[in-house]
């Protein structure tokens, strides 16, 4: 049995599987067979009699991964896997709380609130507390509560330095009390309540520490602070000092206390060492830690080696996915990151093709090039489902989708919605539809209270009753109503009036600004802030879609554009069995692999994203994201960027990504003809340590040909005030670089920018 389990494993994989019963860190590179190692380790422990199936605790991050692990185990061993503790953090905590609901002070039939249910509960509570939901947006309160719990904090432990935060803490406390009364828990509560249960209840903690002699964790680099503390408790570490005051196993007192863990080395003295009663077998890759925005702490991997005095750090470096050139590019790129545990991917296969690099004049040209290459790949016998188009931001998909629809190529947006199906886009289109046709009841219902304007469900029901009674549309009923409904009618009428003579892109821009949609997403904070930023990018891309539509169509009316949006949303919907391209963000691509990968939009400020410059460790995380993108490709990899791109309805000039400069020139094959004669492309790629200076134009800046000068203060309707830092070209090709206070540095074409001097 054991020989069959171990057959086919390489030396490092076998060493990991056969490790003695002590804690270990398996540093598993992309495509190195980590799932096989993790599953085989479990099978090996059971088959050798080291542990019974019920002595295993295996933690994953997705239900899909847990199910795959169970399926593989069932194929390896003749055992019943039904009762085994294999699942996600939330799933396993739920199981433990169900078994010990009395000790956790929960009813046996407690219910779990999903994100939508939680938000509804918060809104209901805030209404009862007479909290102004404009001053305290419910989504912001929701993010505050969830992030506090993920740090292991109850309301009475959150530090509130100002009246605004103190009020949110009060809502937090009342929310917890309401959930307790109603017998419900949210997702963050599952883990926190379970941690508290174990930390306060010595008898129960010791029971599970004795039971689970082997704890195995997948994707360890994605664990957050509280998840790691929960694992430490189960592995035999003592509760943190803040969690003292243990209770008996029959106590119903809810536990509290922040999860602070043990002091890090260099911060408050030497790290306290603890002997572990269980073996913690953690599998992860610090180079693929890309979820800091969700609370993931890549530092947990180094914490593990110190907390558990890990002597066994095994590196799985042999890659079974990609050709050598792709792996070498990934290795060289990621070597620029700081504080890595360090590894170097290699393959027994040959080097394969060079990475193909393409510079396009515009984002539209970039999309056209990609479509042509996909057609060529199809002619070579490559199925569409074996090809992926990756981008840093969801908003980038719009230009690609348009090109694919025009070419009749079937595609599927993985991990997200097609552009015209996204929530914020449908909201914006609903405003336009209602302006164009006030009889559109669906459009009216979608936006009458979005953004929130105090028109409640009862008011909408009354409108529907009035419309039905009088056999009229909802708009006619609304026109006869008063109060806030009347204000909504006035808003739509004002939008119609103000945009009557405007060209389509300006109609779009005006509606987004004056409907309140832009302000709504700009005001999001906390956990929802990142999601809101993506929605804002999509709304700005809608303006670009309108501009492109005007360029490509004789009939550029609003009616024609709305028809185009509806048709494009409905065309080429790939079914589950269809051969279709995959479009996705790099975040969504983690864990997947494809024959051919296109990494698009490789420009400074786009990838790496401009936000990374404002965040500590932000560029390192962006580089890890690029590493993930590169290692998705098995055989062929394309890297593309554009000289200019439509952003916020304006032509914006960018620079090639600094990540391109970090790749060895010998690994790259430039498809753009004019680069054949270049000895080096360093001259046109930005130095990450220097100020931006575009050189796509191929000529020296000609400041004398422009009325604008470096150092001049200017104003832009979209970006606000800024200072000119560069001037280039003349006539219709003139452009300036402006450092805006709010939007950062941007290159703008003077023909379109409409700058005014301050």
XYZ file of C-alpha atoms in Angstrom:
758
model
C 0.000 0.000 0.000
C 2.718 2.462 1.017
C 4.845 1.774 -2.042
C 1.883 2.429 -4.333
C 1.106 5.668 -2.485
C 4.676 6.927 -2.831
C 5.268 5.825 -6.414
C 5.660 8.715 -8.821
C 6.651 11.243 -6.152
C 9.867 13.168 -6.660
C 12.442 13.149 -3.798
C 11.198 16.398 -2.223
C 7.544 15.373 -2.429
C 8.363 12.008 -0.894
C 10.371 13.649 1.894
C 7.369 15.837 2.732
C 4.977 12.882 2.756
C 7.253 10.753 4.973
C 8.114 13.442 7.529
C 8.028 12.329 11.182
C 5.256 13.573 13.462
C 6.465 17.120 13.964
C 5.476 20.517 12.616
C 6.711 21.393 9.143
C 6.437 24.034 6.443
C 6.174 22.855 2.856
C 7.138 25.687 0.553
C 5.237 24.602 -2.568
C 5.898 26.528 -5.760
C 3.362 27.001 -8.536
C 2.596 23.757 -10.362
C 4.706 21.667 -7.967
C 1.964 19.195 -7.003
C 1.085 20.560 -3.555
C -2.437 19.078 -3.543
C -1.002 15.662 -4.324
C 1.529 15.999 -1.495
C -1.078 17.145 1.011
C -3.517 14.358 0.161
C -0.819 11.696 -0.012
C 0.491 12.828 3.392
C -2.937 12.164 4.923
C -3.203 8.780 3.203
C 0.329 7.867 4.315
C -0.316 8.743 7.956
C -3.495 6.652 8.011
C -2.069 3.666 6.100
C 1.014 3.443 8.351
C -1.125 3.526 11.479
C 0.374 6.808 12.676
C -3.123 8.204 13.133
C -6.739 7.169 12.637
C -8.902 9.010 10.095
C -10.603 10.775 13.011
C -7.281 12.135 14.279
C -6.785 14.260 11.148
C -7.825 17.909 10.783
C -7.323 19.241 7.236
C -8.123 22.870 6.484
C -8.619 24.385 3.032
C -9.861 27.739 1.783
C -12.621 26.616 -0.568
C -15.300 23.935 -0.486
C -14.148 22.856 -3.952
C -10.613 22.154 -2.663
C -11.990 20.252 0.340
C -14.217 18.132 -1.883
C -11.317 17.341 -4.221
C -9.186 16.260 -1.257
C -11.890 13.901 0.002
C -12.382 12.459 -3.493
C -8.660 11.757 -3.891
C -8.448 10.170 -0.445
C -11.365 7.880 -1.237
C -9.524 6.709 -4.347
C -6.285 6.119 -2.394
C -7.614 4.279 0.656
C -10.456 1.842 1.339
C -11.878 3.990 4.143
C -15.067 5.910 4.822
C -14.129 9.590 4.598
C -17.589 10.864 5.544
C -16.794 11.619 9.197
C -13.332 13.099 8.626
C -12.672 16.713 9.599
C -11.730 18.099 6.193
C -13.133 21.478 5.214
C -12.814 25.245 5.170
C -12.099 27.387 8.237
C -15.729 28.505 8.358
C -17.093 25.011 7.745
C -15.003 23.414 10.475
C -15.782 26.181 12.983
C -19.478 25.758 12.239
C -19.166 22.018 12.872
C -17.432 22.602 16.209
C -19.966 25.212 17.339
C -22.881 22.932 16.411
C -21.367 20.172 18.546
C -20.814 22.519 21.518
C -23.545 25.095 21.070
C -24.307 25.292 24.802
C -20.700 26.020 25.726
C -20.603 28.605 22.933
C -23.837 30.191 24.244
C -25.701 29.494 21.008
C -29.005 27.750 20.284
C -28.657 24.348 18.666
C -30.408 25.597 15.541
C -28.430 28.847 15.177
C -28.559 30.270 11.656
C -25.719 31.754 9.594
C -26.110 35.189 8.013
C -24.574 35.634 4.583
C -23.273 39.060 3.595
C -26.649 40.252 2.315
C -28.517 39.035 5.399
C -25.941 40.672 7.647
C -26.355 44.001 5.865
C -30.155 43.794 6.223
C -29.786 43.071 9.947
C -27.518 46.091 10.369
C -29.932 48.369 8.492
C -32.812 47.180 10.664
C -30.811 47.793 13.818
C -29.666 51.257 12.737
C -33.247 52.247 11.997
C -34.284 51.151 15.489
C -31.372 53.126 16.964
C -32.279 56.231 14.897
C -28.831 56.253 13.284
C -28.419 58.517 10.261
C -27.549 56.100 7.438
C -26.045 58.891 5.355
C -23.549 59.763 8.069
C -23.036 56.081 8.887
C -23.491 54.107 5.633
C -24.632 50.576 6.530
C -21.998 48.949 4.313
C -19.292 50.911 6.097
C -20.637 49.754 9.464
C -20.734 46.180 8.150
C -17.074 46.404 7.087
C -16.118 47.891 10.460
C -17.768 45.040 12.360
C -16.333 42.283 10.157
C -12.772 43.632 10.126
C -12.857 44.087 13.921
C -13.930 40.479 14.413
C -11.243 39.244 12.026
C -8.724 40.967 14.296
C -10.241 39.080 17.238
C -11.890 42.164 18.753
C -15.266 42.558 20.405
C -16.924 45.969 20.576
C -15.614 46.701 24.070
C -12.034 46.120 22.889
C -12.072 48.401 19.849
C -10.135 51.596 20.510
C -12.329 54.595 19.665
C -10.470 57.894 19.538
C -13.288 60.050 18.198
C -17.104 60.378 18.469
C -17.601 58.923 14.981
C -15.777 55.680 15.844
C -17.444 55.525 19.268
C -20.839 55.581 17.568
C -19.817 52.711 15.292
C -18.638 50.789 18.347
C -22.080 51.334 19.928
C -23.745 49.935 16.804
C -21.288 47.003 16.867
C -22.224 46.201 20.476
C -25.959 46.422 19.760
C -25.528 44.322 16.625
C -23.829 41.559 18.628
C -26.628 41.723 21.217
C -29.272 41.543 18.469
C -27.593 38.516 16.870
C -27.383 36.815 20.262
C -31.110 37.417 20.900
C -32.065 36.110 17.480
C -29.725 33.124 17.526
C -27.780 34.046 14.374
C -24.083 34.424 13.526
C -22.280 36.020 10.584
C -19.236 34.491 8.866
C -16.672 36.440 10.904
C -18.484 35.412 14.086
C -18.091 31.699 13.273
C -14.322 31.808 13.577
C -14.166 34.322 16.429
C -16.782 32.475 18.521
C -14.986 29.181 17.935
C -11.628 30.682 18.899
C -13.160 32.121 22.067
C -14.783 28.791 22.884
C -11.441 26.977 22.747
C -9.399 29.677 24.456
C -11.798 29.955 27.431
C -12.662 26.314 27.850
C -9.613 24.303 28.955
C -11.362 20.915 28.993
C -12.739 21.320 25.476
C -9.475 22.697 24.142
C -7.517 19.772 25.551
C -10.045 17.330 24.106
C -9.477 18.577 20.562
C -5.732 18.917 21.070
C -5.638 15.249 22.058
C -7.884 14.233 19.197
C -6.218 16.058 16.310
C -2.628 14.846 16.390
C -2.065 15.928 12.800
C -3.285 19.296 11.482
C -2.743 19.978 7.790
C -3.350 23.372 6.187
C -3.535 24.203 2.483
C -2.702 27.679 1.060
C -1.180 28.696 4.385
C 0.037 32.009 2.931
C -3.604 33.138 2.734
C -4.357 32.766 6.453
C -5.242 35.880 8.433
C -4.364 36.731 12.018
C -7.350 35.057 13.685
C -7.151 31.899 11.545
C -3.528 31.389 12.544
C -4.329 31.890 16.224
C -7.129 29.296 15.953
C -4.706 26.808 14.407
C -2.168 27.465 17.149
C -4.728 26.718 19.852
C -5.660 23.405 18.247
C -1.988 22.522 17.807
C -1.339 22.831 21.530
C -0.230 26.404 22.082
C -1.555 28.112 25.171
C -4.195 30.848 24.737
C -2.811 34.361 24.475
C -2.663 36.339 27.759
C -5.723 38.381 26.775
C -7.766 35.176 26.673
C -7.103 34.135 30.268
C -9.880 33.316 32.676
C -10.790 29.872 31.423
C -14.241 28.508 32.063
C -15.516 25.039 32.622
C -16.978 23.075 29.783
C -20.511 23.874 30.947
C -20.163 27.642 31.017
C -22.479 29.642 28.798
C -20.648 32.919 29.272
C -19.590 34.259 25.850
C -15.852 34.716 25.635
C -14.171 37.989 24.762
C -10.679 39.313 24.351
C -8.547 40.493 21.451
C -6.442 38.035 19.518
C -2.983 39.479 19.761
C -0.942 36.289 19.747
C 2.631 36.261 20.913
C 4.956 39.257 20.643
C 6.965 39.214 17.453
C 10.722 39.046 17.624
C 12.108 42.547 17.865
C 8.781 43.916 19.119
C 8.494 43.646 22.864
C 11.166 41.096 23.703
C 11.955 37.548 22.766
C 9.212 35.419 21.287
C 7.668 33.037 23.790
C 8.263 29.432 22.728
C 5.672 26.724 23.207
C 5.873 23.021 22.686
C 3.146 21.738 20.408
C 1.091 18.645 21.177
C 0.087 18.249 17.516
C 2.031 18.301 14.264
C 1.100 21.285 12.098
C 1.827 20.493 8.453
C 1.465 23.791 6.566
C 1.633 23.951 2.773
C 1.939 27.319 1.073
C 3.857 29.675 -1.175
C 4.800 33.127 0.057
C 5.394 34.150 -3.573
C 1.692 33.594 -4.289
C 0.310 35.614 -1.372
C -1.994 38.045 -3.196
C -4.902 38.550 -0.800
C -3.650 41.187 1.642
C -6.804 43.203 0.903
C -8.810 40.341 2.462
C -6.658 40.309 5.576
C -4.232 37.561 4.511
C -0.905 37.877 6.315
C 2.032 36.457 4.364
C 4.124 36.971 7.516
C 2.296 34.020 9.109
C 4.688 31.699 7.252
C 7.741 33.097 9.012
C 5.767 33.320 12.259
C 5.095 29.600 11.934
C 8.768 28.700 11.654
C 9.477 30.609 14.890
C 6.334 29.724 16.896
C 6.645 26.001 16.191
C 10.458 25.894 16.015
C 10.107 24.349 12.578
C 13.197 22.435 11.558
C 11.669 20.972 8.409
C 11.184 23.510 5.631
C 10.898 21.469 2.459
C 10.863 23.268 -0.868
C 8.863 21.815 -3.742
C 10.564 23.499 -6.677
C 10.062 21.072 -9.557
C 7.272 22.437 -11.720
C 5.075 20.076 -13.751
C 3.172 22.778 -15.608
C 5.301 25.214 -17.579
C 8.209 25.260 -19.991
C 11.591 26.475 -18.774
C 11.567 30.016 -20.190
C 8.279 30.796 -18.475
C 9.647 29.554 -15.143
C 12.915 31.436 -15.510
C 10.999 34.672 -16.161
C 8.903 34.065 -13.037
C 11.986 33.288 -10.927
C 13.896 36.388 -12.024
C 10.881 38.639 -11.495
C 10.028 37.436 -7.978
C 13.677 37.580 -6.861
C 13.217 41.365 -6.665
C 10.856 40.984 -3.686
C 12.040 41.445 -0.119
C 11.672 39.066 2.841
C 11.076 35.925 0.797
C 11.585 32.453 2.186
C 13.191 31.750 -1.167
C 12.873 29.037 -3.810
C 13.617 28.557 -7.509
C 11.191 26.779 -9.844
C 12.620 24.362 -12.408
C 11.302 21.808 -14.871
C 12.580 18.641 -16.484
C 11.087 19.856 -19.771
C 12.873 22.046 -22.309
C 12.999 25.832 -22.375
C 10.174 26.168 -24.876
C 9.254 29.399 -26.620
C 10.365 32.869 -25.635
C 7.765 35.149 -24.058
C 6.070 37.172 -26.805
C 5.877 40.906 -26.164
C 3.630 43.259 -28.104
C 3.404 47.034 -27.937
C 0.131 48.436 -29.303
C -0.621 52.010 -30.254
C -3.930 51.970 -28.340
C -5.936 49.651 -26.119
C -8.235 48.969 -29.088
C -5.226 47.922 -31.194
C -4.050 45.707 -28.330
C -7.428 43.930 -28.315
C -7.347 43.556 -32.128
C -3.877 41.975 -31.941
C -5.076 39.510 -29.299
C -8.078 38.516 -31.427
C -5.801 37.888 -34.442
C -3.462 35.744 -32.351
C -6.383 33.731 -30.964
C -7.612 33.018 -34.497
C -4.120 31.816 -35.394
C -4.002 29.604 -32.295
C -7.362 28.087 -33.287
C -5.983 27.290 -36.723
C -3.091 25.486 -34.996
C -5.573 23.253 -33.179
C -5.573 25.003 -29.767
C -9.050 24.968 -28.206
C -10.448 28.269 -26.979
C -10.910 26.818 -23.487
C -7.113 26.388 -23.328
C -6.567 30.146 -23.719
C -6.870 32.794 -20.980
C -6.878 36.595 -21.189
C -5.718 38.064 -17.890
C -5.994 41.660 -16.734
C -5.268 43.530 -13.508
C -8.604 45.345 -13.288
C -12.113 44.185 -14.235
C -12.695 47.422 -16.166
C -10.128 46.298 -18.766
C -12.401 43.500 -19.928
C -14.736 45.884 -21.768
C -12.411 46.571 -24.726
C -11.471 42.896 -24.941
C -15.111 41.772 -24.790
C -16.053 44.195 -27.546
C -13.303 42.865 -29.818
C -14.257 39.245 -29.128
C -17.955 39.876 -29.783
C -17.109 41.656 -33.040
C -14.947 38.697 -34.093
C -17.608 36.140 -33.151
C -15.386 34.418 -30.596
C -17.168 32.756 -27.678
C -15.874 33.650 -24.226
C -16.653 33.269 -20.538
C -15.817 35.777 -17.786
C -14.411 33.653 -14.982
C -15.079 34.720 -11.400
C -17.092 37.740 -12.436
C -19.771 39.186 -14.685
C -19.517 40.336 -18.276
C -19.072 44.087 -18.508
C -22.663 45.062 -19.324
C -23.992 42.664 -16.682
C -22.134 44.256 -13.761
C -24.244 45.835 -11.046
C -22.884 49.366 -11.350
C -23.147 49.313 -15.160
C -26.777 48.159 -14.999
C -27.508 50.950 -12.519
C -25.995 53.543 -14.861
C -27.815 52.130 -17.891
C -31.086 52.165 -15.919
C -30.763 55.939 -15.466
C -30.157 56.322 -19.204
C -33.059 53.997 -20.059
C -35.471 55.917 -17.835
C -34.319 59.248 -19.299
C -34.952 57.855 -22.755
C -38.228 56.123 -21.911
C -40.074 57.015 -18.709
C -42.461 54.071 -19.257
C -39.628 51.646 -18.400
C -40.861 50.372 -15.013
C -37.927 47.986 -14.539
C -35.431 50.802 -14.913
C -37.372 52.962 -12.467
C -37.560 50.220 -9.826
C -33.829 49.600 -10.115
C -32.761 53.176 -9.379
C -35.603 54.889 -7.526
C -33.713 54.294 -4.282
C -30.185 53.781 -5.565
C -28.123 55.492 -4.397
C -30.193 55.542 -1.202
C -32.492 58.561 -1.114
C -34.902 57.541 1.631
C -37.587 55.951 -0.548
C -38.522 52.831 1.380
C -40.189 49.585 0.363
C -43.606 50.803 1.557
C -43.429 53.925 -0.620
C -42.584 51.783 -3.648
C -45.474 49.431 -2.877
C -47.826 52.430 -2.735
C -46.552 53.586 -6.123
C -47.175 50.147 -7.604
C -50.686 50.053 -6.111
C -51.476 53.525 -7.481
C -50.170 52.590 -10.937
C -52.227 49.409 -10.975
C -55.384 51.169 -9.786
C -55.106 53.887 -12.440
C -53.718 51.607 -15.178
C -50.658 53.825 -15.603
C -46.903 53.407 -15.513
C -44.938 53.788 -12.307
C -43.522 57.056 -13.684
C -46.999 58.543 -14.008
C -47.772 57.463 -10.451
C -44.475 58.918 -9.241
C -45.176 62.221 -10.995
C -48.311 62.610 -8.850
C -46.583 61.606 -5.627
C -44.912 63.971 -3.228
C -41.900 64.063 -0.922
C -38.821 62.123 -1.819
C -40.454 60.395 -4.784
C -41.147 63.817 -6.251
C -37.474 64.722 -5.797
C -36.485 61.595 -7.739
C -38.785 62.567 -10.620
C -37.228 66.037 -10.613
C -33.742 64.488 -10.752
C -34.562 62.444 -13.861
C -36.177 65.471 -15.551
C -33.116 67.598 -14.782
C -30.820 64.939 -16.237
C -32.906 64.807 -19.414
C -32.883 68.564 -19.750
C -29.170 69.033 -19.070
C -28.050 66.336 -21.520
C -30.448 67.024 -24.390
C -27.812 68.651 -26.629
C -24.716 66.814 -25.365
C -22.758 64.175 -27.314
C -23.058 60.624 -26.026
C -19.828 60.437 -23.920
C -20.699 63.703 -22.175
C -24.236 62.468 -21.506
C -22.705 59.446 -19.828
C -20.279 61.547 -17.802
C -22.995 63.971 -16.665
C -25.394 61.226 -15.591
C -22.746 59.340 -13.618
C -21.780 62.496 -11.752
C -25.225 63.989 -11.069
C -27.132 60.767 -10.381
C -24.983 60.268 -7.297
C -23.484 56.969 -8.508
C -19.896 58.257 -8.493
C -20.249 59.819 -5.024
C -21.900 56.637 -3.703
C -18.918 54.443 -4.574
C -16.355 57.097 -3.639
C -17.784 57.186 -0.116
C -17.297 53.453 0.511
C -14.686 52.643 3.147
C -13.262 49.631 4.940
C -13.478 46.200 3.335
C -15.860 47.481 0.625
C -13.457 50.222 -0.485
C -11.511 47.979 -2.857
C -14.711 46.656 -4.438
C -15.997 50.236 -4.788
C -12.782 51.288 -6.539
C -13.322 48.530 -9.113
C -16.901 49.667 -9.636
C -15.684 53.230 -10.198
C -13.196 51.955 -12.768
C -16.039 50.152 -14.543
C -18.196 53.303 -14.572
C -15.316 55.276 -16.058
C -14.937 52.522 -18.647
C -18.606 53.014 -19.567
C -17.702 56.532 -20.695
C -14.937 55.006 -22.836
C -17.450 52.529 -24.278
C -19.656 55.455 -25.306
C -16.712 57.248 -26.930
C -15.766 54.123 -28.900
C -19.395 53.625 -29.941
C -19.521 57.168 -31.352
C -16.296 56.510 -33.264
C -17.557 53.243 -34.795
C -21.223 54.025 -35.552
C -23.033 56.537 -37.726
C -26.071 56.458 -35.459
C -24.532 57.577 -32.168
C -27.795 58.340 -30.373
C -28.464 57.286 -26.810
C -31.179 54.887 -28.023
C -28.733 53.212 -30.384
C -26.109 52.856 -27.652
C -28.602 51.298 -25.217
C -29.594 48.807 -27.909
C -25.915 48.018 -28.503
C -25.352 47.429 -24.770
C -28.315 45.031 -24.547
C -27.230 43.054 -27.604
C -23.589 42.823 -26.528
C -24.632 41.617 -23.078
C -26.681 38.830 -24.627
C -24.364 37.622 -27.402
C -21.916 34.738 -27.248
C -23.012 33.504 -23.848
C -20.885 30.385 -23.518
C -22.614 27.367 -22.061
C -20.859 24.969 -19.709
C -20.066 22.594 -22.553
C -19.016 25.257 -25.084
C -15.448 25.796 -26.223
C -14.893 29.314 -24.935
C -12.061 31.659 -24.032
C -11.487 32.532 -20.381
C -11.409 36.201 -19.382
C -10.453 36.981 -15.795
C -8.518 39.138 -13.404
C -5.177 37.773 -12.238
C -6.657 37.316 -8.748
C -9.323 35.019 -10.210
C -6.698 33.040 -12.144
C -4.841 31.737 -9.087
C -4.911 27.952 -9.034
C -5.716 27.644 -12.757
C -3.530 26.808 -15.745
C -3.801 27.189 -19.534
C -1.893 26.283 -22.676
C -1.697 29.940 -23.686
C -1.979 33.050 -21.517
C -2.224 36.706 -22.529
C -1.263 39.186 -19.787
C -2.712 42.482 -20.993
C -2.419 46.139 -20.000
C 1.167 45.941 -18.758
C 1.526 49.662 -18.101
C 2.714 51.611 -15.075
C -0.245 52.561 -12.906
C -2.293 49.714 -14.344
C -0.044 46.730 -13.612
C 1.541 47.420 -11.170
C -1.561 49.258 -10.012
C -1.162 52.896 -9.007
C -2.522 52.140 -5.519
C 0.549 50.006 -4.803
C 2.675 53.154 -4.609
C 0.655 54.374 -1.624
C 0.687 51.131 0.374
C 3.513 49.642 2.401
C 4.578 46.459 0.640
C 2.182 47.276 -2.198
C 4.719 46.849 -5.005
C 5.853 43.492 -3.604
C 2.251 42.271 -3.634
C 1.813 43.487 -7.228
C 4.979 41.611 -8.187
C 3.583 38.460 -6.561
C 0.449 39.004 -8.616
C 2.542 39.214 -11.792
C 4.351 36.036 -10.707
C 0.988 34.277 -10.387
C -0.029 35.534 -13.838
C 3.165 34.288 -15.511
C 2.967 30.843 -13.910
C -0.557 30.218 -15.233
C 0.914 29.511 -18.703
C 2.029 26.039 -19.718
C 3.392 26.560 -23.230
C 2.920 30.089 -24.594
C 2.848 33.460 -22.874
C 2.032 36.873 -24.364
C 2.786 40.182 -22.629
C 1.085 43.240 -24.125
C 0.783 46.949 -23.405
C -0.487 50.078 -25.151
C 0.991 53.510 -25.759
C -2.387 55.114 -25.092
C -5.553 53.993 -23.389
C -8.972 55.536 -22.919
C -9.329 56.357 -19.232
C -12.176 58.422 -17.759
C -13.309 59.293 -21.274
C -9.930 60.824 -22.121
C -6.944 59.542 -24.054
C -4.229 58.845 -21.493
C -0.623 58.099 -22.393
C 1.226 55.550 -20.308
C 4.520 53.772 -19.968
C 5.414 50.121 -20.215
C 5.257 48.319 -16.877
C 8.410 48.281 -14.771
C 7.865 44.522 -14.528
C 8.885 44.213 -18.186
C 12.223 45.815 -17.361
C 12.787 43.181 -14.666
C 12.511 40.272 -17.122
C 15.711 39.036 -18.832
C 15.910 40.395 -22.366
C 17.051 37.026 -23.678
C 13.714 35.472 -22.675
C 11.645 37.978 -24.643
C 10.665 37.961 -28.303
C 9.427 41.371 -29.411
C 6.631 41.137 -31.954
C 6.640 44.867 -32.621
C 8.869 45.387 -35.706
C 10.652 48.558 -34.669
C 12.183 46.910 -31.612
C 14.132 44.411 -33.720
C 16.939 46.919 -34.240
C 17.129 47.965 -30.586
C 20.113 46.716 -28.601
C 18.197 47.246 -25.395
C 14.711 48.324 -24.444
C 15.767 49.793 -21.082
C 15.600 53.238 -22.623
C 11.837 53.150 -23.027
C 10.992 51.160 -19.914
C 10.602 53.069 -16.648
C 13.137 52.743 -13.879
C 11.137 51.831 -10.805
C 13.273 54.171 -8.699
C 12.988 57.185 -10.986
C 10.244 59.637 -11.835
C 7.955 58.644 -14.734
C 9.105 59.810 -18.145
C 7.329 58.367 -21.171
C 9.315 57.729 -24.292
C 6.801 55.993 -26.536
C 6.808 58.909 -28.951
C 10.359 58.301 -30.108
C 11.254 62.018 -30.155
C 12.469 64.608 -27.705
C 9.898 66.778 -25.949
C 9.271 70.053 -27.719
C 8.099 72.379 -24.990
C 8.531 75.444 -27.195
C 5.721 74.268 -29.505
C 3.127 74.285 -26.718
C 1.448 77.176 -24.877
C 1.813 75.141 -21.681
C 4.951 75.139 -19.543
C 6.429 72.868 -16.891
C 5.497 74.048 -13.411
C 2.235 75.663 -14.555
C -0.846 75.015 -12.396
C -3.870 73.754 -14.338
C -7.405 72.492 -13.730
C -9.126 69.468 -15.297
C -12.874 68.910 -14.936
C -12.421 65.255 -13.917
C -9.099 65.209 -12.093
C -9.135 68.629 -10.433
C -6.039 70.777 -9.870
C -2.536 69.734 -10.814
C 0.906 70.897 -11.898
C 2.418 70.297 -15.352
C 5.586 68.184 -15.050
C 6.187 67.390 -18.731
C 5.343 68.736 -22.209
C 5.705 66.844 -25.473
C 4.785 67.115 -29.151
C 2.906 69.791 -31.022
C -0.350 70.429 -32.867
C -2.811 67.538 -32.741
C -0.132 65.332 -31.117
C 0.626 67.713 -28.236
C 0.388 66.229 -24.796
C 1.304 67.181 -21.253
C 2.094 65.301 -18.089
C 0.188 66.622 -15.073
C 0.651 65.644 -11.455
C -2.886 65.929 -10.013
C -3.501 66.248 -6.276
C -6.241 63.600 -6.295
C -5.528 61.408 -9.297
C -1.718 61.309 -9.383
C 0.432 61.678 -12.518
C -1.266 61.432 -15.936
C -0.355 62.148 -19.563
C -3.162 63.926 -21.419
C -3.698 64.738 -25.074
C -4.302 68.503 -25.280
C -6.717 68.034 -28.169
C -9.130 66.287 -25.789
C -8.083 67.264 -22.268
C -9.685 70.753 -22.089
C -7.233 72.035 -19.488
C -7.563 75.523 -18.042
C -4.811 77.531 -16.391
C -5.184 78.305 -12.692
